[in-house]
XYZ file of N, CA and C in Angstrom:
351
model
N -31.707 -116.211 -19.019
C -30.315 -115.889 -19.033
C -30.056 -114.617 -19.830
N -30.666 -114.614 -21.376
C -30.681 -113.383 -21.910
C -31.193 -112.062 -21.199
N -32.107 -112.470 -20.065
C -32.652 -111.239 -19.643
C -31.769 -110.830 -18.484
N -31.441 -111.521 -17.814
C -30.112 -111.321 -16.427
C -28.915 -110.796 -17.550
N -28.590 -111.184 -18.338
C -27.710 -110.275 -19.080
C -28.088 -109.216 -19.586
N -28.950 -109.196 -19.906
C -29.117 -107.794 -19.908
C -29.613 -106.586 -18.975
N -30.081 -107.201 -17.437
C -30.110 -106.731 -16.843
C -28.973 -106.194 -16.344
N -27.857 -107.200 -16.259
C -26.669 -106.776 -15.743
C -26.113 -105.909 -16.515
N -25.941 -105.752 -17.982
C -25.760 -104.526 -18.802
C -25.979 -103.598 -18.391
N -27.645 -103.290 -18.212
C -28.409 -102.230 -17.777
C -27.880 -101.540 -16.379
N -27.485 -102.726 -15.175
C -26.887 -102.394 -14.120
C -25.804 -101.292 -14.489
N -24.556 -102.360 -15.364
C -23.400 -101.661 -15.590
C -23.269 -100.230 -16.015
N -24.555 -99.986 -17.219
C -24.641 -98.785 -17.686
C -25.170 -97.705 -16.906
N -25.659 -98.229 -16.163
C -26.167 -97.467 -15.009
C -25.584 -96.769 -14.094
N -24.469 -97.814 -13.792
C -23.258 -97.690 -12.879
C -22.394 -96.894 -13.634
N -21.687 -96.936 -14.608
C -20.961 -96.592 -15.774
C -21.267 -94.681 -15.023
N -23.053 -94.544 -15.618
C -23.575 -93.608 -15.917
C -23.082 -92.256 -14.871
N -23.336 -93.107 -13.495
C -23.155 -92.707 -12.017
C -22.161 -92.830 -11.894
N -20.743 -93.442 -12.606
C -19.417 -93.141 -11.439
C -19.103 -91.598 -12.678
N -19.177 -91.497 -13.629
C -18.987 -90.347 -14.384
C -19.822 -88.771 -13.976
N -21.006 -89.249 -13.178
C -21.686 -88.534 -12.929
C -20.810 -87.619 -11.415
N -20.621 -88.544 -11.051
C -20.182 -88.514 -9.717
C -18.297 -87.950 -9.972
N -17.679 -88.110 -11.276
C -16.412 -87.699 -11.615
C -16.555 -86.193 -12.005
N -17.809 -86.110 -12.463
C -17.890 -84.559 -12.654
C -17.999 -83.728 -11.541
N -19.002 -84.385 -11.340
C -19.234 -83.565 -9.796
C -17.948 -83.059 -8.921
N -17.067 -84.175 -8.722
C -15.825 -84.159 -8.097
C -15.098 -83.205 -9.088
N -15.366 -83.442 -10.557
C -14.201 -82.058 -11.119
C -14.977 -80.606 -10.344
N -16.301 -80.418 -10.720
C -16.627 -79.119 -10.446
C -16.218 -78.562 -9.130
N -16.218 -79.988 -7.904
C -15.930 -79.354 -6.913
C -14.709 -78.982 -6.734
N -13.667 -79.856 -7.529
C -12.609 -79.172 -6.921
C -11.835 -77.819 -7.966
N -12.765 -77.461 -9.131
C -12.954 -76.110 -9.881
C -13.336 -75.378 -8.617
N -14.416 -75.559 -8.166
C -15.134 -74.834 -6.987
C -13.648 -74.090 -6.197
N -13.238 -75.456 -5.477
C -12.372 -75.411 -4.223
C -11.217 -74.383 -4.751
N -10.800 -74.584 -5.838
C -9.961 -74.035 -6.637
C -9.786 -72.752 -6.458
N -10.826 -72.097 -7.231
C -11.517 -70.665 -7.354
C -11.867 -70.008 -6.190
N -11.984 -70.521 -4.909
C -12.150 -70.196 -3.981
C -10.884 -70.165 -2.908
N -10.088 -71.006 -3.239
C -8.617 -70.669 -3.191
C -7.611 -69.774 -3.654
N -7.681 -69.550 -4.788
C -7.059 -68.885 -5.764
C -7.740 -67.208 -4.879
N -9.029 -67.215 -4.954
C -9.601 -65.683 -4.500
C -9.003 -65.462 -3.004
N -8.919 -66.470 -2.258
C -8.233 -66.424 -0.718
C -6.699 -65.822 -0.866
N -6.019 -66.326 -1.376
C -4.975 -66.451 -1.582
C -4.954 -64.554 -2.739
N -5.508 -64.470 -3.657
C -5.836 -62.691 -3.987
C -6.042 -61.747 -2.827
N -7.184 -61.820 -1.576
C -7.079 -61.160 -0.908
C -6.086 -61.510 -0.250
N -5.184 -62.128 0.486
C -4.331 -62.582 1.653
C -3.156 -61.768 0.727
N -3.207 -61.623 -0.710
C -1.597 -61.086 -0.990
C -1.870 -59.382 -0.705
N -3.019 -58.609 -1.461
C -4.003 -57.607 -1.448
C -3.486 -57.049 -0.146
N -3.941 -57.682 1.246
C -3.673 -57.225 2.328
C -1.847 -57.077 2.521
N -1.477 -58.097 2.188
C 0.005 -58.046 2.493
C 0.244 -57.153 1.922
N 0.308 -56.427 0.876
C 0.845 -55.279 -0.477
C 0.343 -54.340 0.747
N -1.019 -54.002 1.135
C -1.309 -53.176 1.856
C -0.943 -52.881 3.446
N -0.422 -53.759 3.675
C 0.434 -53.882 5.219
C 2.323 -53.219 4.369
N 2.730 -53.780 3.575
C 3.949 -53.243 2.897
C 3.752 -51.946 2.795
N 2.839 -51.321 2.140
C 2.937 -49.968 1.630
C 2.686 -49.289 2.685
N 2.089 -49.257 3.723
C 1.590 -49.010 4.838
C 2.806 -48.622 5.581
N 3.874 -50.380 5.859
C 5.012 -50.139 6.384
C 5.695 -48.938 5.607
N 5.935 -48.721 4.517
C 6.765 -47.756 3.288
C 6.681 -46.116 4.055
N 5.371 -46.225 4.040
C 4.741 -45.014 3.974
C 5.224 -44.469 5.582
N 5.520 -45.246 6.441
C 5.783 -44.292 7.822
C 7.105 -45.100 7.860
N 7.880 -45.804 7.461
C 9.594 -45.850 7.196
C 10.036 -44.173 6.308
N 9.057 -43.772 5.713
C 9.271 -42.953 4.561
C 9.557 -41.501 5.554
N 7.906 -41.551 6.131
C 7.736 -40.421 7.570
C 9.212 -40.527 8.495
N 9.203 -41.398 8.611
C 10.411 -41.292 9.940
C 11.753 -41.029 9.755
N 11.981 -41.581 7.750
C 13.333 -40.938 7.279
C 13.277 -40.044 7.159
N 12.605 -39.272 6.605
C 12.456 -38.280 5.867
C 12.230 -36.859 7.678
N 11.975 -37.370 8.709
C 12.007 -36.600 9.836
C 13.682 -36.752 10.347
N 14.229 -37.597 10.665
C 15.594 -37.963 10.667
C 16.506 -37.213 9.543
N 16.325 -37.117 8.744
C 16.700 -36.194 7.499
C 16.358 -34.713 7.689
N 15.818 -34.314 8.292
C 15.280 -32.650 8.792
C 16.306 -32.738 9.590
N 16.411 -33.215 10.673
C 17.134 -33.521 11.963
C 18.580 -33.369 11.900
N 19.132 -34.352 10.787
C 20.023 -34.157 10.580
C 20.521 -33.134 10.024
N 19.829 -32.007 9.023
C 20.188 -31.178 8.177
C 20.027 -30.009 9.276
N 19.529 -30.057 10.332
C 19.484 -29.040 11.295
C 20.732 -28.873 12.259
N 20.565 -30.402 12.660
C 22.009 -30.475 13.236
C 22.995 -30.278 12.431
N 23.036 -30.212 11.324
C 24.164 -29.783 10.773
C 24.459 -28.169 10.110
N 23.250 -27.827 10.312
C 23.269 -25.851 10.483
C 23.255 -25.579 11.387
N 23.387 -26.379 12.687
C 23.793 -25.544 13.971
C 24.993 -26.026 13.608
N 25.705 -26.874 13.398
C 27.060 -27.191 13.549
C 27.951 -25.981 12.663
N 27.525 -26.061 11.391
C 27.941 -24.868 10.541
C 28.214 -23.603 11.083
N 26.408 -22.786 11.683
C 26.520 -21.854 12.740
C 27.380 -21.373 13.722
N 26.978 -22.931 14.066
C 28.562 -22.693 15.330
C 29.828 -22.700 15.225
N 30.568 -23.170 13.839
C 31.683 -23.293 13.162
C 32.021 -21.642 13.033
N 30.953 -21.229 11.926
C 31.106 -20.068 11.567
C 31.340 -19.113 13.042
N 30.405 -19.102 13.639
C 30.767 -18.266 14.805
C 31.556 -18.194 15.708
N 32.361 -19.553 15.508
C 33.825 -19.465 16.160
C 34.899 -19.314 15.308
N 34.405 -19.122 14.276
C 35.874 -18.397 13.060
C 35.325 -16.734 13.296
N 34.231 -16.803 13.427
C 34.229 -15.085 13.489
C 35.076 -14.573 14.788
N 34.694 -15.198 15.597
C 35.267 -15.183 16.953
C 36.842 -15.161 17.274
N 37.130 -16.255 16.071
C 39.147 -16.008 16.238
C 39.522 -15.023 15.385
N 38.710 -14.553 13.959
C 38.979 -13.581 13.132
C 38.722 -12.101 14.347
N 37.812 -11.635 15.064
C 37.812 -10.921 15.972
C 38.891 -10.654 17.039
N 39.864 -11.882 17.555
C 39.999 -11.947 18.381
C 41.444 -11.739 17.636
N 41.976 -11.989 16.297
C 43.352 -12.066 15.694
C 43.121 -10.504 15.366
N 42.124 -10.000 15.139
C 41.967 -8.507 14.442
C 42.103 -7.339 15.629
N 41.711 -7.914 17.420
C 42.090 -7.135 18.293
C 43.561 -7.450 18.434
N 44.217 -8.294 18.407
C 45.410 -9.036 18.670
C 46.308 -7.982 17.860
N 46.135 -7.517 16.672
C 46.694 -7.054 15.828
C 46.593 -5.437 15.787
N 45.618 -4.878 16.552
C 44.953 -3.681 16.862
C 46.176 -3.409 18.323
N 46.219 -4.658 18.925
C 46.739 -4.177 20.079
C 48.426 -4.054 19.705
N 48.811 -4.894 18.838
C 50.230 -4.789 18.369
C 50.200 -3.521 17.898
N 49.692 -2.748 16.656
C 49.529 -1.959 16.122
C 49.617 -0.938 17.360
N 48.737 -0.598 18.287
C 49.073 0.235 19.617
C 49.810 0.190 20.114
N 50.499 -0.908 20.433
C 51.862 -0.766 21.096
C 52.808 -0.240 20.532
N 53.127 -0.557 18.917
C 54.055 0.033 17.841
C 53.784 1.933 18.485
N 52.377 1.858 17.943
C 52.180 3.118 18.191
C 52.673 4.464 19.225
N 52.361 3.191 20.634
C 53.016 4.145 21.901
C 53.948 4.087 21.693
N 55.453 3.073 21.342
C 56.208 3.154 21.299
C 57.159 4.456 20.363
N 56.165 4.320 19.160
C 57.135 5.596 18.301
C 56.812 6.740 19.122
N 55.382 6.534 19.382
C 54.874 8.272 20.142
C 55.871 8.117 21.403
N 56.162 7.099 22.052
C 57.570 7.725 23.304
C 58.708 7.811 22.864
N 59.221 7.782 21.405
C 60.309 7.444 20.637
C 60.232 9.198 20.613
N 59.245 9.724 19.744
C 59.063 11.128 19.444
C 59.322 11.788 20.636
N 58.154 11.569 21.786
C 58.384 12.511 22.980
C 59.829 12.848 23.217
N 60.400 11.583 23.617
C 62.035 12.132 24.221
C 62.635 12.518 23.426
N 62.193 12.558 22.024
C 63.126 12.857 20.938
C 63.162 14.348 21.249
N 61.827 15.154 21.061
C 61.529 16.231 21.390
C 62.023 16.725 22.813
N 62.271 16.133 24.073
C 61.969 16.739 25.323
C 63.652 17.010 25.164
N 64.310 16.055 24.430
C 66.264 16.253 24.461
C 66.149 17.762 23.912
């Protein structure tokens, strides 16, 4: 009887020995699983940052071309502003050339008959 008890001790400690053995194991693996997650999850963000900046970088190109575009279209608009104020300033300065001539003929036929009486 003493010896079945102590066999069964021996069992237990045995057993004892092996479910602890077997608890480690299970910690390391899931340290393992862990660490190997954690690194998945580093590259998977890694790439995303690099798909973002990526996106940045030709949102950046395409404003920044849209922004030429616009600043062009808006020196032709200027251009063309300006060149139709030159155009009415020209066109008020013959306007005024031609009044001025008419004044003109008029005194010069004012004079003539003045003279021909």
């Amino acid at each position: 009887r003493e010896e079945a008890a102590l066999q069964v001790e021996a069992s237990r400690a045995a057993a004892a020995r092996e479910v602890e053995q077997c608890k480690e194991a299970a910690a390391r693996a899931v340290e393992d699983v862990k660490e190997q997650a954690a690194s998945e999850v580093d590259r998977a963000l890694a790439d995303a940052e690099a798909h973002v900046a990526a996106r940045e970088e030709e949102a950046a190109v395409v404003l920044a071309a849209m922004q030429e575009e616009m600043a062009a279209a808006k020196g032709m608009q200027r251009a063309d502003h300006e060149e139709r104020l030159e155009s009415e300033r020209g066109t008020a300065e013959a306007r005024g050339g031609l009044e001025n001539a008419r004044f003109e003929v008029t005194r010069l036929q004012g004079l003539l008959e003045a003279v021909e009486e």
